Tab-separated table of C-alpha atoms in Angstrom:
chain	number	residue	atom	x	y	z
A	9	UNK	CA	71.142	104.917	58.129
A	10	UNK	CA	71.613	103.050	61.303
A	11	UNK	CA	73.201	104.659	64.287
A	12	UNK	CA	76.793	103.229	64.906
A	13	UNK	CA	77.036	103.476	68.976
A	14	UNK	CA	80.005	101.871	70.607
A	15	UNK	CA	80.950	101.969	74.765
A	16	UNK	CA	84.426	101.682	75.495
A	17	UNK	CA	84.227	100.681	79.393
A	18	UNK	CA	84.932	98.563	82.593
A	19	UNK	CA	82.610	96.078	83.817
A	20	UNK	CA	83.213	97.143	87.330
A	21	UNK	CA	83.241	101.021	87.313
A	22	UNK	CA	80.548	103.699	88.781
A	23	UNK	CA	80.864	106.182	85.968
A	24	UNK	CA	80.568	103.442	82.885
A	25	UNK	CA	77.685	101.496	84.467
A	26	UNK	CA	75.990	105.540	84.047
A	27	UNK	CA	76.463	105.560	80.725
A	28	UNK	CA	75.187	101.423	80.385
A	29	UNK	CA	72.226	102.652	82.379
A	30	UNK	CA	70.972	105.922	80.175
A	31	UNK	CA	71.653	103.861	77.067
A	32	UNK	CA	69.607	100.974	78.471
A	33	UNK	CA	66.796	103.657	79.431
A	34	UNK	CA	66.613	105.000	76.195
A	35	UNK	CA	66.660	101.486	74.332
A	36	UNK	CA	69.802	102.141	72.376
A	37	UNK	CA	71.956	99.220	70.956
A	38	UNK	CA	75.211	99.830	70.857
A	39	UNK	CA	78.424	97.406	71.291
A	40	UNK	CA	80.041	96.735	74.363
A	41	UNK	CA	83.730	96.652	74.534
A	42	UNK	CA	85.506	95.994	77.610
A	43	UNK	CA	88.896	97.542	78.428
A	44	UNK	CA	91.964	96.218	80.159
A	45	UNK	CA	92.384	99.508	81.929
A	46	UNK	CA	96.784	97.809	82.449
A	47	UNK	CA	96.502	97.460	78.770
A	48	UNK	CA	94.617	100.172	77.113
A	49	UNK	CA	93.213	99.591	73.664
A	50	UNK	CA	94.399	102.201	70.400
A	51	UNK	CA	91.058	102.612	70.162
A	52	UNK	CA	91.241	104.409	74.102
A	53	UNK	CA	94.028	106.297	73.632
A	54	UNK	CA	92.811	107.610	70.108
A	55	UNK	CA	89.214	108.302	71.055
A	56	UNK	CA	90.523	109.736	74.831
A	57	UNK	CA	93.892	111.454	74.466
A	58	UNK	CA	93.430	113.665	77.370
A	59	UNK	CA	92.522	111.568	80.231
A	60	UNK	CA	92.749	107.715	78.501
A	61	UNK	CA	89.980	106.971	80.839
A	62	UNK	CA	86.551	105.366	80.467
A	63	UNK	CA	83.950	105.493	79.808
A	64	UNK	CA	84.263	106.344	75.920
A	65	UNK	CA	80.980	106.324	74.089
A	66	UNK	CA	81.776	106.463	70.286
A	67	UNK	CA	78.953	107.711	68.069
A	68	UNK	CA	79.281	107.202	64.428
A	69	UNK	CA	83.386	107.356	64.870
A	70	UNK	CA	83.236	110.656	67.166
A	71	UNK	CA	83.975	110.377	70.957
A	72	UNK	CA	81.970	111.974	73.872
A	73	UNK	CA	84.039	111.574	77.646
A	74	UNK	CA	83.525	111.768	80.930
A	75	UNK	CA	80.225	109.822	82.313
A	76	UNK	CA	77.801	112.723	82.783
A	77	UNK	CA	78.656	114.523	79.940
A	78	UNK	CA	78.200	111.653	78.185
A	79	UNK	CA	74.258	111.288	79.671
A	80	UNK	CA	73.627	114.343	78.614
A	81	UNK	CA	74.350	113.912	74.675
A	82	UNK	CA	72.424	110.700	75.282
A	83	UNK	CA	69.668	112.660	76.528
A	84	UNK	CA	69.787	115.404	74.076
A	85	UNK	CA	70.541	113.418	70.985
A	86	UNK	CA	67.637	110.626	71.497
A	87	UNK	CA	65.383	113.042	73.066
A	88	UNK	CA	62.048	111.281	72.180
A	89	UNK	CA	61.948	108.478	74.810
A	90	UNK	CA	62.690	108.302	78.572
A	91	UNK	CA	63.871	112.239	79.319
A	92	UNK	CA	66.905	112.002	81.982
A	93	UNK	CA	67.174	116.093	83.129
A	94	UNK	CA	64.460	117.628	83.597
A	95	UNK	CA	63.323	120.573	81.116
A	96	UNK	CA	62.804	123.804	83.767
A	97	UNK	CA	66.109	125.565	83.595
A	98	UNK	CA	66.359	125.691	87.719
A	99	UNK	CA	65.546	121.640	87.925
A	100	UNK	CA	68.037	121.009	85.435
A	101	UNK	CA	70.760	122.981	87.661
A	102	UNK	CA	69.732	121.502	90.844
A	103	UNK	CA	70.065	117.877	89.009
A	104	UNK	CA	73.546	118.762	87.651
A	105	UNK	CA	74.712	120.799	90.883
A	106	UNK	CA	73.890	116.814	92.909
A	107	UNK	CA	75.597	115.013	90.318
A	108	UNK	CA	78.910	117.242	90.847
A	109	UNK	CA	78.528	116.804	94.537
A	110	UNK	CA	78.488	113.113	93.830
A	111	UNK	CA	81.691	113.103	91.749
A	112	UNK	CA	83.710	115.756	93.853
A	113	UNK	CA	82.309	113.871	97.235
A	114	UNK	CA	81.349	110.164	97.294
A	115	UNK	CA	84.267	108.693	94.903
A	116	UNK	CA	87.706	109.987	97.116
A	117	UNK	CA	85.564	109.283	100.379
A	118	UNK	CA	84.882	105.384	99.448
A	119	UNK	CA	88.133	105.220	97.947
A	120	UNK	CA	89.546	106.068	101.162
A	121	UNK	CA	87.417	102.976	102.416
A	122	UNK	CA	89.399	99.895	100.644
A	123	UNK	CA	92.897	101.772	101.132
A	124	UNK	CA	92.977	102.553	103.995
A	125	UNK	CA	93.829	101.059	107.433
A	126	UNK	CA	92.610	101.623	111.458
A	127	UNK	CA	92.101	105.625	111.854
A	128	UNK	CA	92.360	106.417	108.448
A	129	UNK	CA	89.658	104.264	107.420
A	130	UNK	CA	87.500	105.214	110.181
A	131	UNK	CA	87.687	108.319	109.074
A	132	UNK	CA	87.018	107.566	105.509
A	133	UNK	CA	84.109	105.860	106.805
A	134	UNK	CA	82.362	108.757	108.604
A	135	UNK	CA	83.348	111.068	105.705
A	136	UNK	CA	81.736	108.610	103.166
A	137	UNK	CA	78.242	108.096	105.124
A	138	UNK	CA	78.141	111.865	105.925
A	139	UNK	CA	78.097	112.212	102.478
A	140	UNK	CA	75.402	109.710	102.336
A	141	UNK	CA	73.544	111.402	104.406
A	142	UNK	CA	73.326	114.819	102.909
A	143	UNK	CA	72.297	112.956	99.384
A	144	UNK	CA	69.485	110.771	101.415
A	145	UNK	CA	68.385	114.547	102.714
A	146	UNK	CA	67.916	116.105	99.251
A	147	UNK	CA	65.843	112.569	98.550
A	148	UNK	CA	63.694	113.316	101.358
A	149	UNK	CA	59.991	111.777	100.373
A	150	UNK	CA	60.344	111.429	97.066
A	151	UNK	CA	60.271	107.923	95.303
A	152	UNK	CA	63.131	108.989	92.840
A	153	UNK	CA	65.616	112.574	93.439
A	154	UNK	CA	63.707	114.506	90.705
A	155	UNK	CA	60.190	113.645	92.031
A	156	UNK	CA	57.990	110.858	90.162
A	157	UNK	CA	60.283	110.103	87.720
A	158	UNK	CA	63.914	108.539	87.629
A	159	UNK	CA	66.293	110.313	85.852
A	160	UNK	CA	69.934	111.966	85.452
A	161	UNK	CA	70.422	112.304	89.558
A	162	UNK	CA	69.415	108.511	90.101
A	163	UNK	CA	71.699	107.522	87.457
A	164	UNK	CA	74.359	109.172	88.423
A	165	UNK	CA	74.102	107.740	91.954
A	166	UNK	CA	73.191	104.459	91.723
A	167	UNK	CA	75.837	102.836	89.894
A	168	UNK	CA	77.844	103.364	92.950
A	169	UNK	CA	75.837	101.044	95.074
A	170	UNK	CA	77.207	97.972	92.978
A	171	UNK	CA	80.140	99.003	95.552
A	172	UNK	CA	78.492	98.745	98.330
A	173	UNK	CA	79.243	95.090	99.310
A	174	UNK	CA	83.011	95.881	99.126
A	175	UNK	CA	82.820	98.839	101.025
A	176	UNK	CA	80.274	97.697	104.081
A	177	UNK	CA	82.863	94.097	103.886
A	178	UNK	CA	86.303	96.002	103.962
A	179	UNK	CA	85.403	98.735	106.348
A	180	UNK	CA	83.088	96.484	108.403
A	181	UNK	CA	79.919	98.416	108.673
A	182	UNK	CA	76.752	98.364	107.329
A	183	UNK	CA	75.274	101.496	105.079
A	184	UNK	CA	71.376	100.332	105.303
A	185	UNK	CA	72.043	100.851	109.001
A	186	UNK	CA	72.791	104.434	108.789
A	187	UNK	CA	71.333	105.564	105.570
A	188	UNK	CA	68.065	103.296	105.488
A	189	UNK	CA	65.810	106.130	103.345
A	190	UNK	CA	68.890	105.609	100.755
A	191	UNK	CA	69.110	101.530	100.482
A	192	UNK	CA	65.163	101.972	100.165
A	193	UNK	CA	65.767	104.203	97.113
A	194	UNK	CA	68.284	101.767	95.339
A	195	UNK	CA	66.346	99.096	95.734
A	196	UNK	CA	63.776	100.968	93.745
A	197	UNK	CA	65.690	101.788	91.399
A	198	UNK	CA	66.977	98.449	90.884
A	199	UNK	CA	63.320	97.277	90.344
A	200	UNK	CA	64.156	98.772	86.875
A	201	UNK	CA	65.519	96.740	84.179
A	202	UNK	CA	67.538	99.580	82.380
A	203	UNK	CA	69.775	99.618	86.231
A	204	UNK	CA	69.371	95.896	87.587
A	205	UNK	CA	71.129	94.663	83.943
A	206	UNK	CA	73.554	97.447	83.877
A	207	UNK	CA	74.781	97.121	87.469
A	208	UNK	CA	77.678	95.074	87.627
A	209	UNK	CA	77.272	91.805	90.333
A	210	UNK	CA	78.458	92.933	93.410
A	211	UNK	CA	80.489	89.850	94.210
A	212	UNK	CA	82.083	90.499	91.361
A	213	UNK	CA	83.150	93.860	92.755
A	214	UNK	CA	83.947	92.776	95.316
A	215	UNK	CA	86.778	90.483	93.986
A	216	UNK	CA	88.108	93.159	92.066
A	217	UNK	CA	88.837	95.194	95.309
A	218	UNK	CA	90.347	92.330	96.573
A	219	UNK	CA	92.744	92.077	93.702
A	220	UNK	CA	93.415	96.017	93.473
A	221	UNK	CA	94.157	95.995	97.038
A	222	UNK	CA	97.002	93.145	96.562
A	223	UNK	CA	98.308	95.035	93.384
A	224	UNK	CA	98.460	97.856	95.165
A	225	UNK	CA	100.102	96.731	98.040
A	226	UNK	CA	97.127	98.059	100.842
B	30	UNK	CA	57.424	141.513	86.108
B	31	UNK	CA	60.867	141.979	85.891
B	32	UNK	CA	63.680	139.207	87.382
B	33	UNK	CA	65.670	139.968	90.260
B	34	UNK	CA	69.035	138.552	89.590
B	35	UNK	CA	72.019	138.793	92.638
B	36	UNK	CA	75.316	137.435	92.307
B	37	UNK	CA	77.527	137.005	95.331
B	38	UNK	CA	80.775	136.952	94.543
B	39	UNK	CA	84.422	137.826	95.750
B	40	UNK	CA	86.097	140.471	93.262
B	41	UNK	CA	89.825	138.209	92.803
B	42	UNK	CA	87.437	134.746	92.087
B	43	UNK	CA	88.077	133.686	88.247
B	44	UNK	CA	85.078	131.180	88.681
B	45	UNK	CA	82.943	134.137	90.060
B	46	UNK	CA	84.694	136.373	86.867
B	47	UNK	CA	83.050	133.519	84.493
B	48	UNK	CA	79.327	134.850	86.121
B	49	UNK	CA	80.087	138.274	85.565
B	50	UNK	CA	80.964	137.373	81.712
B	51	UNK	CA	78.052	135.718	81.017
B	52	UNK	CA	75.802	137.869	82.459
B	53	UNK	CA	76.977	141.209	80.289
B	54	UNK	CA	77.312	139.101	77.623
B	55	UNK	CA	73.704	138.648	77.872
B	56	UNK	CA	72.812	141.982	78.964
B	57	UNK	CA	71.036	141.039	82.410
B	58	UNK	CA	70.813	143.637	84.734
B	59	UNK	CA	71.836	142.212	88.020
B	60	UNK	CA	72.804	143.113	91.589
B	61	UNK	CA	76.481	142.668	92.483
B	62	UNK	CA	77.021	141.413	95.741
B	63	UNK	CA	80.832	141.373	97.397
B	64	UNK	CA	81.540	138.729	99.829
B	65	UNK	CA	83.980	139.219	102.650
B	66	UNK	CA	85.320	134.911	102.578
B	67	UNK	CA	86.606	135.461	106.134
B	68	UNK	CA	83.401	136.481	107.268
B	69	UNK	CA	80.403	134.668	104.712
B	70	UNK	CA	76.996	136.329	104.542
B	71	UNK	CA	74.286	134.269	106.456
B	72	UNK	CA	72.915	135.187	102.314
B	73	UNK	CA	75.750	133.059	101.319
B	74	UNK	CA	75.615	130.586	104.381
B	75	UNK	CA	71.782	130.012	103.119
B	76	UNK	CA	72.393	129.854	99.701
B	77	UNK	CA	75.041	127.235	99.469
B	78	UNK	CA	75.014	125.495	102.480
B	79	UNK	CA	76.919	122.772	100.648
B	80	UNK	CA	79.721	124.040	100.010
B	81	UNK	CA	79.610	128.109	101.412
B	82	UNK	CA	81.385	129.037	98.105
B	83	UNK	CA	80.794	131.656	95.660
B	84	UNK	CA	79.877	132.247	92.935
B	85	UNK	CA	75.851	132.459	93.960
B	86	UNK	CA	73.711	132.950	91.419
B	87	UNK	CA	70.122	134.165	92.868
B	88	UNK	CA	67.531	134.191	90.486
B	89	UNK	CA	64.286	135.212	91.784
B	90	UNK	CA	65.257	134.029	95.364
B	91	UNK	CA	66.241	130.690	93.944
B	92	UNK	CA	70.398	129.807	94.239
B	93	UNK	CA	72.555	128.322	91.610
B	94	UNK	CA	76.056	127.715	92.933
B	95	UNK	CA	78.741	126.123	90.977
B	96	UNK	CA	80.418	128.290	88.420
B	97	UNK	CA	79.617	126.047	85.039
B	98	UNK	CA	76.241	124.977	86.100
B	99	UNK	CA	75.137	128.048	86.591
B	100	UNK	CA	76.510	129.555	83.137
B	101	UNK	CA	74.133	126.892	81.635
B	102	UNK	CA	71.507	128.083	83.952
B	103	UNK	CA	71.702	131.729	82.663
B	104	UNK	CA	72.268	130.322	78.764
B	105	UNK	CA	69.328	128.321	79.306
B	106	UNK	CA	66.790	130.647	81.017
B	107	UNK	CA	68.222	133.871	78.725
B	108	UNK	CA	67.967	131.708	75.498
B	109	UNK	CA	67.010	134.343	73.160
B	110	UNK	CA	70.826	136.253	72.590
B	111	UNK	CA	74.462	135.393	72.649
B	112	UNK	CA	73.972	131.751	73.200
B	113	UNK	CA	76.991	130.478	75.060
B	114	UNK	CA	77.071	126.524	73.992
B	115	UNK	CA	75.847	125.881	70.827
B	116	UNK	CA	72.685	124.193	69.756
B	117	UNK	CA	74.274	120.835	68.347
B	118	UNK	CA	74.799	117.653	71.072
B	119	UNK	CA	77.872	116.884	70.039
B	120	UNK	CA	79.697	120.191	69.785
B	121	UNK	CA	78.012	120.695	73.058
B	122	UNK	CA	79.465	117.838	74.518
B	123	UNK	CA	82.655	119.092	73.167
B	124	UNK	CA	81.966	122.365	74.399
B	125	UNK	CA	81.157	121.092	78.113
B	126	UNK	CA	84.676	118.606	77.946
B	127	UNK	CA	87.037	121.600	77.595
B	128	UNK	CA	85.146	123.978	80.043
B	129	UNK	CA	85.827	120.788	82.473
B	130	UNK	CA	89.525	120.370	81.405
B	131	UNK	CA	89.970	124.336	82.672
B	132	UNK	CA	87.954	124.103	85.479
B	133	UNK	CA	89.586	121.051	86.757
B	134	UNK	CA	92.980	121.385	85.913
B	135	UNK	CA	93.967	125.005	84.778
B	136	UNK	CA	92.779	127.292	87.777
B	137	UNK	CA	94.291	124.490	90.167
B	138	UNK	CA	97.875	124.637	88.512
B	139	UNK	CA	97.384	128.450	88.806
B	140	UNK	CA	96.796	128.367	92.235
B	141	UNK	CA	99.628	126.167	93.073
B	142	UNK	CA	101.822	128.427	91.097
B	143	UNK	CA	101.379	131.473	92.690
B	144	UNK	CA	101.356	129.545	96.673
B	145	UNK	CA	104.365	126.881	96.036
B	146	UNK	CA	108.087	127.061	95.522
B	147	UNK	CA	110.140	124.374	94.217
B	148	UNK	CA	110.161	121.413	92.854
B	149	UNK	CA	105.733	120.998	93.853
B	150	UNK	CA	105.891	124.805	91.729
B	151	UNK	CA	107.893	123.910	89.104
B	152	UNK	CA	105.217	120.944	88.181
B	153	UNK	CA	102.445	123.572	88.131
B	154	UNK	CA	104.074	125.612	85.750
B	155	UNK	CA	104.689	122.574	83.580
B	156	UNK	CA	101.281	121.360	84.109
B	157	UNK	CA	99.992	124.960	83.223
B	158	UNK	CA	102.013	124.828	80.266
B	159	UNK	CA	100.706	121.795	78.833
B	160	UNK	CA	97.082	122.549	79.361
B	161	UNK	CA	97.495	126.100	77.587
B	162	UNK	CA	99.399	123.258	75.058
B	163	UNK	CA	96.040	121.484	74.678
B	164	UNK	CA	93.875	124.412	74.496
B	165	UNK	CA	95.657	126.216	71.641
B	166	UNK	CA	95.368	122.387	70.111
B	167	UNK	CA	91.592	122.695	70.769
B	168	UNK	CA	91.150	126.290	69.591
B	169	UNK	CA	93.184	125.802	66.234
B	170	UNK	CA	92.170	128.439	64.030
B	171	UNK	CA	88.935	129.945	65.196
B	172	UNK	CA	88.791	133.206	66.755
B	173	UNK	CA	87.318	131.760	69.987
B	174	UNK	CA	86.720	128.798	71.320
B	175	UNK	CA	82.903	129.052	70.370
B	176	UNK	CA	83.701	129.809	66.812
B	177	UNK	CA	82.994	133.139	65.375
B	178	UNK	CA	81.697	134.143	69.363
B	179	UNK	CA	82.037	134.076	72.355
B	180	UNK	CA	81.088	130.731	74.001
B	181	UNK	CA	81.259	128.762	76.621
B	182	UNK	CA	84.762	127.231	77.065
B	183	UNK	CA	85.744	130.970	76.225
B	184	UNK	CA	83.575	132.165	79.122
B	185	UNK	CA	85.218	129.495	81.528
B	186	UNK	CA	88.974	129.851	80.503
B	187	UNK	CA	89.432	133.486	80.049
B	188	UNK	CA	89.394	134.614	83.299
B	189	UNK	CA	92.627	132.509	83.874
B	190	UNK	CA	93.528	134.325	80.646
B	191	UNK	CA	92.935	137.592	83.203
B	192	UNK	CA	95.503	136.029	85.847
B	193	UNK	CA	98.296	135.338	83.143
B	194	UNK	CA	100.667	138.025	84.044
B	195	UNK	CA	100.227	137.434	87.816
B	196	UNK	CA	101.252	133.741	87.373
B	197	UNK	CA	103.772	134.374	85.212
B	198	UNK	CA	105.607	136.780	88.230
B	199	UNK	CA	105.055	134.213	91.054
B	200	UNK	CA	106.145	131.649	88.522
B	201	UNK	CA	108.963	133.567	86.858
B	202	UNK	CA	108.186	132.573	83.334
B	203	UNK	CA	106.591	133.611	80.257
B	204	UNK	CA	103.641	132.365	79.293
B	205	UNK	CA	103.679	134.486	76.185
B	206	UNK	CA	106.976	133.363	74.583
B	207	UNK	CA	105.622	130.187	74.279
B	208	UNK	CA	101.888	130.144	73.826
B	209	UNK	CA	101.773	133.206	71.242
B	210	UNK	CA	98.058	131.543	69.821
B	211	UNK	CA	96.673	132.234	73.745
B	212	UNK	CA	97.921	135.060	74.239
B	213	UNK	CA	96.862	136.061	70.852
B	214	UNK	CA	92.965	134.670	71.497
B	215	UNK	CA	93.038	136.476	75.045
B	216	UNK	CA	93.598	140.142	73.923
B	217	UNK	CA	90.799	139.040	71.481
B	218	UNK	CA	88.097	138.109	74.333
B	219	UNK	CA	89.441	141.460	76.138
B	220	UNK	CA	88.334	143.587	72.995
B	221	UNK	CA	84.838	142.712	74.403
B	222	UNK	CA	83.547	144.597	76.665
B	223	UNK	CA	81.531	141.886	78.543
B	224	UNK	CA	84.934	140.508	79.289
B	225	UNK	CA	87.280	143.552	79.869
B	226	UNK	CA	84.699	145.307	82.246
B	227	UNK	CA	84.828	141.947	84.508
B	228	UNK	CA	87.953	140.980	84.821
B	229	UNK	CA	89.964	143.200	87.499
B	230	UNK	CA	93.421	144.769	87.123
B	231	UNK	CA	96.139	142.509	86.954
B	232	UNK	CA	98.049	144.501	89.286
B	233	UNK	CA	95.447	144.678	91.881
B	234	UNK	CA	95.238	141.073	91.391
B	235	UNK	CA	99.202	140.467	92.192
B	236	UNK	CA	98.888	142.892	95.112
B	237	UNK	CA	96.016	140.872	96.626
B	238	UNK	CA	97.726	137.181	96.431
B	239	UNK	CA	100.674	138.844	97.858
B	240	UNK	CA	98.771	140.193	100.620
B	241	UNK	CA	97.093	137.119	101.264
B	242	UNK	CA	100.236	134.704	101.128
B	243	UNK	CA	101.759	137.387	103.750
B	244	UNK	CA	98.733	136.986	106.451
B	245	UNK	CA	99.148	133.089	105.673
């Protein structure tokens, strides 16, 4: 019996283009439904009662939220092709201890970025590449953050950089410049069809910034 | 050769509680290390440079910080009793939802309970209220959380379970009057050793906020 695999997501958001990516990695079809996040589906608020946020990936009619633990059933569930996490115990913590640091860290700091104004967003900006910089530190040499291969620590990061454009255009300052090791490492990763086709179009990103920060009023 | 486990850790810290749990649950003998927070070990300072937090986990020299990550670090690497999340994906990712519900939402209204007044404390306590809401929702009518055992939304939540009675003084409410199925699945997790032997007293625990919020 086939696998029924549905995403409930938002073309422009970090933490659905994770789940796009480990789904693309692992060759899994599944059906794309986009979400007016002003207008939320039933099917959101049934499948995501708690936080009626996406991503939602619905497998055979039973929900899994929250982008990483939503990699992780990927990664457990088809477990024959493309492993994510690595299978030593320590590895495995160091991937998911990064990962945490990404979403506790990087996500306030850039959001800072786009609403934000003349000392506040300076300081949004500093905070945001320091934070850079300690991720571009634990990358060090390595072509990928778990060594040779990519996996649950580059997904979880490089969705992000589909927001670079906005950020580097709003706060007027250019991330290659200060975290070159990093840009280096996207790129990379965006050699990979599984990212480069589940990476929304920066432009597009852009816009959307553009349009939240006129809703919004900043 | 045997492991050489160390866990730094502050006696009052529910996350660093949630260690302590899983370890006896597990029966790992381990060195317990207290840390003085106004004055971090250069152990500590080297451990988790990050974020200079504890709980540490240090397993053969090698640190695991972060409470959750490292209770799946000690249910993966002592994977042969008491398993903490279960061995299906789906329950697991079940399993790992809640355990991020409490540790994103309840410990935070808890702490803004017991250090707020007003209208900013009188949210918490609502906001603690409906997450206890959820979980009895979630727990239904198993014994715990994990099912017939202890497991790992269990291991997360019940050292909140171990600050109740503090909360509810700072807060002046009961907690019990209306969650009866909490309170009811807390005394059960205390019958267990594992639990009742690291938790602290919750008197010692009221003494030490109000200690605290006096210095502040």
């Amino acid at each position: 019996m086939a696998d029924e695999v549905i995403l409930l997501d938002g073309y422009v958001s970090s933490f659905g283009m994770r789940v796009r990516v480990a789904l693309a990695e692992k060759g899994i079809r599944y059906e794309y439904r986009e979400e007016d996040l002003r207008n939320k589906s039933q099917l959101l608020l049934k499948m995501n009662p708690i936080h009626k946020k996406i991503p939602v990936l619905i497998h055979n009619g039973k929900p899994v939220c929250e982008s990483l633990i939503i990699v992780q059933y990927i990664d457990e569930v088809w477990k024959d092709k493309a492993p994510l996490l690595p299978s030593d115990p320590y590895q495995r913590a160091q991937a998911r201890f990064w990962a945490d640091f990404i979403d506790k860290k990087l996500y306030d700091a850039s959001r800072k970025i786009w609403t934000t104004k003349g000392e506040e967003q300076e300081a949004a900006k500093k905070e945001f590449i320091e934070v850079l910089k300690v991720l571009e530190g634990e990358l060090g040499d390595k072509p990928y953050f778990m060594g040779e291969r990519f996996g649950f620590l580059d997904i979880a990061l490089i969705t992000f950089y589909s927001w670079f454009h906005a950020f580097e255009t709003l706060g007027n300052f250019s991330i290659e410049a200060e975290c070159p090791k990093l840009i280096s490492w996207a790129k990379r990763c965006l050699q990979k069809e599984s990212v480069s086709k589940s990476l929304a179009d920066q432009k597009k990103v852009y816009e959307f910034v553009v349009e939240m920060k006129k809703s919004l009023g900043v | 050769m045997a492991d050489e486990v160390v866990l730094l850790d502050f006696w009052p810290s529910l996350f660093g509680m949630r260690l302590r749990i899983a370890l006896a649950e597990k029966g790992i003998k381990h060195e317990y290390k207290e840390e003085d927070l106004k004055n971090k070990s250069p152990l500590l300072l080297k451990s988790n440079p990050v974020h200079k937090k504890i709980p540490v986990l240090i397993h053969n020299g090698k640190p695991v910080s972060e409470s959750l990550i490292a209770l799946q670090y000690i249910d993966e690497t002592w994977n042969d009793n008491a398993p903490l999340l279960p061995s299906d994906p789906y329950l697991r990712s079940q399993a790992r939802f809640w355990a991020e519900f409490v540790d994103k939402k309840v410990a935070d209204f808890g702490r803004k309970v017991c250090m707020t007044k007003g209208e900013e404390q009188e949210a918490a306590k609502n906001g603690l209220l409906d997450c206890i809401e959820l979980l009895e929702g979630e727990l239904g009518e198993k014994p715990y959380f994990g099912g017939e055992t202890l497991g790992f939304v269990d291991v997360t939540l019940v050292p909140s379970y171990g600050w109740l009675s503090v909360y509810e003084k700072f807060g002046n409410f009961s907690i019990e009057a209306e969650h009866p199925v909490f309170i009811a699945w807390g005394k059960r997790c205390m019958q267990k050793k594992s639990v009742s032997k690291s938790l602290p007293d919750q008197q010692k625990l009221y003494d030490f906020v109000v200690q605290f919020m006096e210095k502040a």
